[in-house]
mmCIF file of C-alpha atoms in Angstrom:
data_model
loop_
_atom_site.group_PDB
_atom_site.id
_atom_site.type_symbol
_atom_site.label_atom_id
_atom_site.label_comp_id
_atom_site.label_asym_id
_atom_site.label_seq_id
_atom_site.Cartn_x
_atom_site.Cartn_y
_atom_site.Cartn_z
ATOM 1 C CA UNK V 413 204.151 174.313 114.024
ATOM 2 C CA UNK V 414 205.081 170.793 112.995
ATOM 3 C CA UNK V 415 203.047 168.605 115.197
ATOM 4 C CA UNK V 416 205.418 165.480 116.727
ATOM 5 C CA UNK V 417 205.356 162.533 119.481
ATOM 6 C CA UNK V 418 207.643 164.739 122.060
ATOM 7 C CA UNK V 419 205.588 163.861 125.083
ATOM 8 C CA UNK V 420 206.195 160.504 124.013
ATOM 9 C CA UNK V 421 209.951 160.771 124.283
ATOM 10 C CA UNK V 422 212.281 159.163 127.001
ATOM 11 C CA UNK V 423 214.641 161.374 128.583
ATOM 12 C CA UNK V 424 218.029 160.392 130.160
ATOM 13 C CA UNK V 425 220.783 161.673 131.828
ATOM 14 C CA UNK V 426 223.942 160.226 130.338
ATOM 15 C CA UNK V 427 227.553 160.694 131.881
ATOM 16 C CA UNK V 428 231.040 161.866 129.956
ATOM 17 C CA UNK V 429 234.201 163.438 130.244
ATOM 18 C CA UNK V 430 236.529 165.126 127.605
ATOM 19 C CA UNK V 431 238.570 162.621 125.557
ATOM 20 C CA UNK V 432 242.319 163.337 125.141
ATOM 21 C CA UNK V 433 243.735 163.989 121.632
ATOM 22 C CA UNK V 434 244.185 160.602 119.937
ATOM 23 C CA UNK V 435 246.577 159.383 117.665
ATOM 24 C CA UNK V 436 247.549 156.470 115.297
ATOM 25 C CA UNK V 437 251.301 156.921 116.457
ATOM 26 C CA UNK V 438 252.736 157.473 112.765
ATOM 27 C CA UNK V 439 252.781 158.911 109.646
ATOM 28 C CA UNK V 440 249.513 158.822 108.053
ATOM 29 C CA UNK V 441 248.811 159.164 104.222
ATOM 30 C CA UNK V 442 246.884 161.631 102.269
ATOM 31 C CA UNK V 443 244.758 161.204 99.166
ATOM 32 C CA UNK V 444 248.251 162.383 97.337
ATOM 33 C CA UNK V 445 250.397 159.312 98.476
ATOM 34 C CA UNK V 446 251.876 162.318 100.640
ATOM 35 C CA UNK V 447 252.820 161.508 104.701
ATOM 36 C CA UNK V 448 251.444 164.018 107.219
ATOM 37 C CA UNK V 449 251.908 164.313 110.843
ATOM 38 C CA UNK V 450 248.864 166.426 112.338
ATOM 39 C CA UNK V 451 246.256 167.291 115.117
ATOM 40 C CA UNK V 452 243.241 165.029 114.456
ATOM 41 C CA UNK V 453 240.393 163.851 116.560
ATOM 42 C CA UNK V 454 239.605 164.181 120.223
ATOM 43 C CA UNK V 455 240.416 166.897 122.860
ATOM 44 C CA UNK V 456 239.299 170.398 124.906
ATOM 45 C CA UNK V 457 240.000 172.266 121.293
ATOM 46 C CA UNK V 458 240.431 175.838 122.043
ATOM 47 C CA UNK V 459 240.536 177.371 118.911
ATOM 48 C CA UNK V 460 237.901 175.706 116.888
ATOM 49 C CA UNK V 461 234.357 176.113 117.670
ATOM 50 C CA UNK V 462 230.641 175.754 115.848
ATOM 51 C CA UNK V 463 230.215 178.336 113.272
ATOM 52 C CA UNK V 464 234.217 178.185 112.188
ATOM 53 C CA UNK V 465 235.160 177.327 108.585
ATOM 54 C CA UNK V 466 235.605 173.106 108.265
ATOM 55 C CA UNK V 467 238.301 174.158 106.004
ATOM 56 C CA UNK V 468 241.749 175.637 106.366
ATOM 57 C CA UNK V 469 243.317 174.079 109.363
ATOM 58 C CA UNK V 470 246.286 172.371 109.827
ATOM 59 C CA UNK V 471 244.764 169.174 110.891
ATOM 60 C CA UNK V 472 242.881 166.498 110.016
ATOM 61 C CA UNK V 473 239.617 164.938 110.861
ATOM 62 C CA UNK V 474 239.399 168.116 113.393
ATOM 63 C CA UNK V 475 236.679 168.290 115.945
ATOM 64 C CA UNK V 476 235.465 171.014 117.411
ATOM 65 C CA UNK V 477 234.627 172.086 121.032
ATOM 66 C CA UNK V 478 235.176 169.357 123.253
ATOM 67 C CA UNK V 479 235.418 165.922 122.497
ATOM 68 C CA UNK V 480 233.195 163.348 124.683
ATOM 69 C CA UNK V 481 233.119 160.155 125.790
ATOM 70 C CA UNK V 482 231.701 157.785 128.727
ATOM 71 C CA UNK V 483 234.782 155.698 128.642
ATOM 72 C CA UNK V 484 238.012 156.452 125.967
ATOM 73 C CA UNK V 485 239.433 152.922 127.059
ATOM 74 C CA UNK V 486 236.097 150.875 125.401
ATOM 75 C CA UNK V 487 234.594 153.414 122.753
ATOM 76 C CA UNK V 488 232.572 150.436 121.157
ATOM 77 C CA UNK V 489 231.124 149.520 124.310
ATOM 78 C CA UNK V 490 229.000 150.106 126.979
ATOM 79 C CA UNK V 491 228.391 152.946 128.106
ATOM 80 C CA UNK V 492 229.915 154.853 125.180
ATOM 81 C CA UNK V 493 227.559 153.098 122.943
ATOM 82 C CA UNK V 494 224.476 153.993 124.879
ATOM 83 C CA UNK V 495 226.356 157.918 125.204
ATOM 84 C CA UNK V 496 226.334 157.914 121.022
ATOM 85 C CA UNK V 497 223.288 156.644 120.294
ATOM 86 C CA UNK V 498 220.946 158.518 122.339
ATOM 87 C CA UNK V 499 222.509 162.374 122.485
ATOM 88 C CA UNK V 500 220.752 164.273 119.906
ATOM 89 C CA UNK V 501 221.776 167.256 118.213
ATOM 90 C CA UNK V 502 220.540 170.197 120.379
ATOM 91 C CA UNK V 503 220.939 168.739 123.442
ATOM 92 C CA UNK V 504 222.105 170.679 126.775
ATOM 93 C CA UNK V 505 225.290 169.900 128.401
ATOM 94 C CA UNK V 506 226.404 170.763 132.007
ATOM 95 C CA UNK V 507 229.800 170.743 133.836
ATOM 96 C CA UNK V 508 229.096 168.961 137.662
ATOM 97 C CA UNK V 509 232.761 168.831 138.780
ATOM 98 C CA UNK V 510 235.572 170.999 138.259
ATOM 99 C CA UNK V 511 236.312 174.545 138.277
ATOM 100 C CA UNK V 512 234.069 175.318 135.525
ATOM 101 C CA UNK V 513 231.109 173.513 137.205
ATOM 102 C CA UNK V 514 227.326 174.434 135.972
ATOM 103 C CA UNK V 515 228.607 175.978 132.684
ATOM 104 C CA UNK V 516 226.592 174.867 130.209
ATOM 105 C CA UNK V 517 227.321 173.414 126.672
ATOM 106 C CA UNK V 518 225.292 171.811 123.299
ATOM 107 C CA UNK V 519 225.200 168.880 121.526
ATOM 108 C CA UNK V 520 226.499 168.868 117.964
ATOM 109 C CA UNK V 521 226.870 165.745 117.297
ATOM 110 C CA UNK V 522 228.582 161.863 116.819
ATOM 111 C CA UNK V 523 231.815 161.560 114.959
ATOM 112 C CA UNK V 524 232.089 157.579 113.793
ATOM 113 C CA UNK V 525 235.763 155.583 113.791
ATOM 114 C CA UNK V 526 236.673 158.122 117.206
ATOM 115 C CA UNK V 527 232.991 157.381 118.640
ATOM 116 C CA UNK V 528 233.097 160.989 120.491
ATOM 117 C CA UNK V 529 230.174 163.398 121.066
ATOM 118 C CA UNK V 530 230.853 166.425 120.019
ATOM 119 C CA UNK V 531 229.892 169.031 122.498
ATOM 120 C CA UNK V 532 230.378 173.196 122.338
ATOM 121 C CA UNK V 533 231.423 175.281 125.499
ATOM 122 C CA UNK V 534 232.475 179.007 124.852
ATOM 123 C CA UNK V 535 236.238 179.399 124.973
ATOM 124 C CA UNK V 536 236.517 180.713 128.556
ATOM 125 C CA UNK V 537 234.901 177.732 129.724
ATOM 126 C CA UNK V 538 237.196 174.963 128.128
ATOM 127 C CA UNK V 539 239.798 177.191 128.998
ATOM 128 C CA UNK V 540 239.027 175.969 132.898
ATOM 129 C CA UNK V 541 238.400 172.446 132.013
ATOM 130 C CA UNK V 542 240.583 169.012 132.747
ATOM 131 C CA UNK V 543 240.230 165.490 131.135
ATOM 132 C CA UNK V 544 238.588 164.449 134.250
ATOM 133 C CA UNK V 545 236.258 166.473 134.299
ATOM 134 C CA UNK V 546 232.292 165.002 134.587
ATOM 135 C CA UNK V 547 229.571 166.089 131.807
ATOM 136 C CA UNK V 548 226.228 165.585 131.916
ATOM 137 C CA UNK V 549 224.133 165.047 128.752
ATOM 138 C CA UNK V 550 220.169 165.954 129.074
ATOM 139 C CA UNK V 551 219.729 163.426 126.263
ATOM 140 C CA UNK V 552 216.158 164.074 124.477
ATOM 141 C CA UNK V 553 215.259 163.284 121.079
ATOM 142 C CA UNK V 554 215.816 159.506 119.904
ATOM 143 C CA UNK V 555 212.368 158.539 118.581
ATOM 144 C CA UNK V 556 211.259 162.063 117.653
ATOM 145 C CA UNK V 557 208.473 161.793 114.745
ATOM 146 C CA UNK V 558 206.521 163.911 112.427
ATOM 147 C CA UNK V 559 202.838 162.847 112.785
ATOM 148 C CA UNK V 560 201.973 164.231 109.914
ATOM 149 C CA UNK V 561 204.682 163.512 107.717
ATOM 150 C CA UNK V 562 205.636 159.947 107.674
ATOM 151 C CA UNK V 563 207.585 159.692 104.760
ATOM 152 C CA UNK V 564 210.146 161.462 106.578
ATOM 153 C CA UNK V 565 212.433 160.080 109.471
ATOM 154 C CA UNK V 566 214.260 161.629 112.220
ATOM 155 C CA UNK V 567 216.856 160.814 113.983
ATOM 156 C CA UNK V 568 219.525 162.362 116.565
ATOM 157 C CA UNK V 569 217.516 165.561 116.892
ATOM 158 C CA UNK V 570 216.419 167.481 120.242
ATOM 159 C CA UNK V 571 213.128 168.611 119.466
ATOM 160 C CA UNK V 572 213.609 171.967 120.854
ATOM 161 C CA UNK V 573 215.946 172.411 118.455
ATOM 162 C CA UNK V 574 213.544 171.065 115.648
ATOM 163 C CA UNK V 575 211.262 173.993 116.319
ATOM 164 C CA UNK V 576 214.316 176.287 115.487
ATOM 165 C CA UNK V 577 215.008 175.102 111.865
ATOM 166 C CA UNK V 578 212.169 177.114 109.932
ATOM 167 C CA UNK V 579 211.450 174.828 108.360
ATOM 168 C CA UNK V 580 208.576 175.386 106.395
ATOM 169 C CA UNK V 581 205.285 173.082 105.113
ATOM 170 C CA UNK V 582 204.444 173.387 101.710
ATOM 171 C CA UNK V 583 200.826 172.164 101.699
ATOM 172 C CA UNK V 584 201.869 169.380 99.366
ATOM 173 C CA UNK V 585 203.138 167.091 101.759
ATOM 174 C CA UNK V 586 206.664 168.787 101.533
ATOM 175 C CA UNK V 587 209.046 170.228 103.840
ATOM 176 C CA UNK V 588 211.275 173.467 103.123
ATOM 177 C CA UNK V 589 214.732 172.726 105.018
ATOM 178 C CA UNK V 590 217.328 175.647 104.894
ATOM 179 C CA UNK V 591 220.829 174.259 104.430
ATOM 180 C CA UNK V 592 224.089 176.239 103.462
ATOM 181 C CA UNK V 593 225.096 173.337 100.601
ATOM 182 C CA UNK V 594 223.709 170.824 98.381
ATOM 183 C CA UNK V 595 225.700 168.064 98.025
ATOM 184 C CA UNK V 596 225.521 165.575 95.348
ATOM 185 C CA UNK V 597 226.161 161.824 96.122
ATOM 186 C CA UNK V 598 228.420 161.154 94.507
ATOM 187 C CA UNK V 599 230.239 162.880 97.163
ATOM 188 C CA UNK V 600 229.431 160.890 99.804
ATOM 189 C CA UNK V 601 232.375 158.768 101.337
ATOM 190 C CA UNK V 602 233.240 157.121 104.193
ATOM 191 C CA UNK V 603 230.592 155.958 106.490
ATOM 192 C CA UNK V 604 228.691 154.464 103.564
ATOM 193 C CA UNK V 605 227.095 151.204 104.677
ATOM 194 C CA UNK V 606 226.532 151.370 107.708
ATOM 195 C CA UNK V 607 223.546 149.978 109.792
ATOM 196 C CA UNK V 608 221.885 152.927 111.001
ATOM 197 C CA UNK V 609 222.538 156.569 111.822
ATOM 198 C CA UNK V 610 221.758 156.826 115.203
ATOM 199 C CA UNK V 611 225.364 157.438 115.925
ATOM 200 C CA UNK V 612 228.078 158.412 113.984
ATOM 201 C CA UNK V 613 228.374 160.070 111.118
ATOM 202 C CA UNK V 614 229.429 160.494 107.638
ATOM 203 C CA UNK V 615 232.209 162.257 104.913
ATOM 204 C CA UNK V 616 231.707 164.389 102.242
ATOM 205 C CA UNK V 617 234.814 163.432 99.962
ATOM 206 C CA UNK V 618 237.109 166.133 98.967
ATOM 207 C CA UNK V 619 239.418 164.800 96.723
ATOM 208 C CA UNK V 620 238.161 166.561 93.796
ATOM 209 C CA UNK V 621 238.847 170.182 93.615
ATOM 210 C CA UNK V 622 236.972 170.676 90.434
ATOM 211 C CA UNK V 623 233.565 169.350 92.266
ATOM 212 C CA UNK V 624 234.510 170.995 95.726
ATOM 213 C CA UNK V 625 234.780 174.472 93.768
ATOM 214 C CA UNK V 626 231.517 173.519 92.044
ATOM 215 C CA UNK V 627 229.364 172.721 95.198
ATOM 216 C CA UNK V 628 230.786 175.556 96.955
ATOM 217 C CA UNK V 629 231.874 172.508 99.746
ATOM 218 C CA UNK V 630 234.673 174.332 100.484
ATOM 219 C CA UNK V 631 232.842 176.949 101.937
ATOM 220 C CA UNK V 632 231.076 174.541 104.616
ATOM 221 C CA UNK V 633 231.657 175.468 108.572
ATOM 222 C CA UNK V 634 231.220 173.563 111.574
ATOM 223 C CA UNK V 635 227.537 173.366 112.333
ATOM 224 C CA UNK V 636 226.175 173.672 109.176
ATOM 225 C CA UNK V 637 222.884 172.086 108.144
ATOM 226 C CA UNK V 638 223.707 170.265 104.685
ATOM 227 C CA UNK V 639 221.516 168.420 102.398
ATOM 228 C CA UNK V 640 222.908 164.976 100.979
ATOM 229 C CA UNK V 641 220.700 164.232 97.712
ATOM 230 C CA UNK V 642 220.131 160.894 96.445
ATOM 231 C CA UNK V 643 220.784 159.164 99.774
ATOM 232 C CA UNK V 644 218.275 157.532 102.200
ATOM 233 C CA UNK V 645 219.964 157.165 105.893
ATOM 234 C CA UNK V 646 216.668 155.484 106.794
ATOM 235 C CA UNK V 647 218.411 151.589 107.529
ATOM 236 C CA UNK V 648 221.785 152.863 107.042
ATOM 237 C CA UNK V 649 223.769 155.072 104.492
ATOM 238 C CA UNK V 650 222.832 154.185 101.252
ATOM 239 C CA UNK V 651 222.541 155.498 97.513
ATOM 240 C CA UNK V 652 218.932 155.707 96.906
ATOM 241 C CA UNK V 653 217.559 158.129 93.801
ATOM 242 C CA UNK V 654 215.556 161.231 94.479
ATOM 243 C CA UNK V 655 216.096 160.395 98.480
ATOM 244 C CA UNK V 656 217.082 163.553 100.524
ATOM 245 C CA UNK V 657 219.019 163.429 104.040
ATOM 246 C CA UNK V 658 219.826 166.230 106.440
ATOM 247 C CA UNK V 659 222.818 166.463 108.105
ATOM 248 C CA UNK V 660 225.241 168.905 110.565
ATOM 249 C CA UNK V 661 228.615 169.094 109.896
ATOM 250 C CA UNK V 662 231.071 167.617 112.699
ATOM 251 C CA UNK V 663 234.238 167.287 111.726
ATOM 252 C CA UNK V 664 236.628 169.263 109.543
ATOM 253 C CA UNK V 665 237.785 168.605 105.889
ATOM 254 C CA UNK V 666 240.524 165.522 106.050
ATOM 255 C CA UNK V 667 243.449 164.559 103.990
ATOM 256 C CA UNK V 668 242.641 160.739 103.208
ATOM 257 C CA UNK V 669 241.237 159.559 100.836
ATOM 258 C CA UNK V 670 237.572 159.037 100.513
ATOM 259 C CA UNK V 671 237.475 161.467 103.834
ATOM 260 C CA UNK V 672 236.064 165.463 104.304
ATOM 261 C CA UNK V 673 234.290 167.068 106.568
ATOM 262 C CA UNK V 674 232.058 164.788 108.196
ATOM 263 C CA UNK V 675 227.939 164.732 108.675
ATOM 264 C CA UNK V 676 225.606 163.444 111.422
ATOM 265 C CA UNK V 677 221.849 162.712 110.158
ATOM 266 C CA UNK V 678 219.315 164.175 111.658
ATOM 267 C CA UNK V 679 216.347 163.912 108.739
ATOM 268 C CA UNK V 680 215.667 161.393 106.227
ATOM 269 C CA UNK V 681 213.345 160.168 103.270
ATOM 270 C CA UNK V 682 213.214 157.841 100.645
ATOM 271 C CA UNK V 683 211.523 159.789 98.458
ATOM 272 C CA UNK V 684 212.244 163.563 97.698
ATOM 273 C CA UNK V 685 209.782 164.599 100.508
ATOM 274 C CA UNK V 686 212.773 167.137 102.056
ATOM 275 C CA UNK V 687 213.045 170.043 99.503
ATOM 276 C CA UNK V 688 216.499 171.665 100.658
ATOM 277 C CA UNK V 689 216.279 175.635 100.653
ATOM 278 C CA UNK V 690 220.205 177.406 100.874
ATOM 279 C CA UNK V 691 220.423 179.542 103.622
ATOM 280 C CA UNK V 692 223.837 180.683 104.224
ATOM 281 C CA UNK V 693 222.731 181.004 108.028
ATOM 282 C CA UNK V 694 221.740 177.611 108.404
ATOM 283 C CA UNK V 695 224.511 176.764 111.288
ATOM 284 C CA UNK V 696 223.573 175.638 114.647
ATOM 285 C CA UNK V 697 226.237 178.575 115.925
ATOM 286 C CA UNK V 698 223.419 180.990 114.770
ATOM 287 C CA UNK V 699 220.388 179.469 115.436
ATOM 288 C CA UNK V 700 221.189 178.976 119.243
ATOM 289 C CA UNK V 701 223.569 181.984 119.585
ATOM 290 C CA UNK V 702 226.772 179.031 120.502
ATOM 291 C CA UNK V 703 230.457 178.907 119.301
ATOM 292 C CA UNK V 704 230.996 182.225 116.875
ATOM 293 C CA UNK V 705 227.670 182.949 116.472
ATOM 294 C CA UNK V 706 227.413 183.687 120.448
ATOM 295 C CA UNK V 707 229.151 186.814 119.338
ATOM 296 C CA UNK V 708 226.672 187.869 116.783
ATOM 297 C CA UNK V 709 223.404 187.264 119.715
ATOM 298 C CA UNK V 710 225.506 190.074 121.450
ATOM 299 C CA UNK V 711 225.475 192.291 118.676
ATOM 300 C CA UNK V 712 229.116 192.461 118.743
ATOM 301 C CA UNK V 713 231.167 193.368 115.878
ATOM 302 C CA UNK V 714 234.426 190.803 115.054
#
């Protein structure tokens, strides 16, 4: 059992509601100099949950589950600001209004640019839901440390859902991470730069077919657990060598350039401290028994 500061943790309730589909309002441009017209971010998405393939729909910058903010009028402002940066991956959410009031939902995490929170409900839940509807976010997590491994950072992580990972201590002052992919930096796109990762996130760039084939990126689903080498999201996103980051997936694959599907931290190190081991059932969706992999806890067959 990895021993941490969670008795030292604040907890806070933090209020949302679904954010409508958004839209620039014309023809955007793909990394082909080809126009497209699509679904993109925000939204109650019905058909796209945790544990789905990133890749394959007809969209673009997709989110799934339910799309959050604490005001869609000022999403770089308070309170959306304090909404991003202190829901952690793992979190509970519950419905208090509504007709599907007391459902519960989870955390996934922060897409950056649309500055939602990305939350999961099952399907016959969102199917009952409104854009006026209230969330609440048991936010828990911001601040979570490894006592005994301070090379490594966290961030945006529910430590409930930190004792889920098996991850696994070495004995040499490394820790075993399953992850589904590996993915180099050069791959690393949009998002690149920024101050810190407490909210957020960042693209894996699919341009390349060759290197998407290669990676097996392609094959990445909502909720996966990824490992991004040679970057340290300790101060921001940057290229650092032999620096490891952990990340879930957010966002589907995207059609711009420098864009893919996109990554919220939720481990760090500067050095390579974080030894990345694949799993291809490193998803959140199985792990917690949410989005497809609810189907799977049952024991039922798709």
């Amino acid at each position: 059992m990895l021993k941490t500061n969670e008795s030292s943790l604040v907890e806070f309730l933090l209020q949302c509601q679904p954010g409508p589909p958004r839209t620039r309002g014309n023809w955007e441009v793909d990394h082909q100099g080809k126009p497209f017209l699509l679904p993109s971010i925000g939204g109650i998405t019905l058909n796209v949950q945790v544990g789905d393939p990133a890749f394959g729909w007809a969209g673009d910058h997709v989110e799934p589950g339910v799309s959050c903010t604490a005001d869609t009028h000022k999403p770089f402002e308070h309170p959306n600001v304090g909404l991003q940066l202190y829901s952690c991956v793992g979190n509970s959410a519950t419905l208090t209004s509504g007709e599907a009031k007391g459902e519960k939902g989870t955390v996934i995490g922060h897409h950056g640019g649309s500055e939602h929170l990305i939350v999961e409900f099952a399907r016959d839940v969102k199917e009952k839901m409104t854009y006026s509807d209230t969330i609440m976010i048991r936010a828990k997590g911001q601040g979570l440390k490894l006592s005994d491994y301070t090379g490594i950072t966290l961030f945006n992580l529910d430590p409930d859902l930190l004792r889920k990972l098996e991850i696994r201590e070495t004995g040499d002052g490394v820790l075993e991470v399953p992850v589904t992919t590996v993915v180099p930096a050069v791959c690393m796109g949009s998002g690149i730069g920024s101050a810190h990762v407490a909210k957020g996130d960042y693209d894996i760039m699919t341009s390349d077919p060759e290197t998407v084939r290669e990676y097996g990126i392609d094959r990445i689903r909502f909720g996966d657990f990824v490992a991004l080498m040679d970057h340290d999201n300790r101060y921001g996103r940057a290229y650092r060598k032999g620096a490891v980051s952990i990340g879930i997936v957010v966002h589907s694959d995207c059609l711009e350039a420098g864009h893919g599907p996109g990554v919220t931290t939720i481990m760090t190190s500067a050095e390579p401290l974080i030894r990345p081991v694949i799993d291809p059932k490193a998803n959140i969706a199985d792990l917690l028994g949410i989005g497809s992999g609810a189907k799977k806890k049952k024991g039922i067959k798709s």
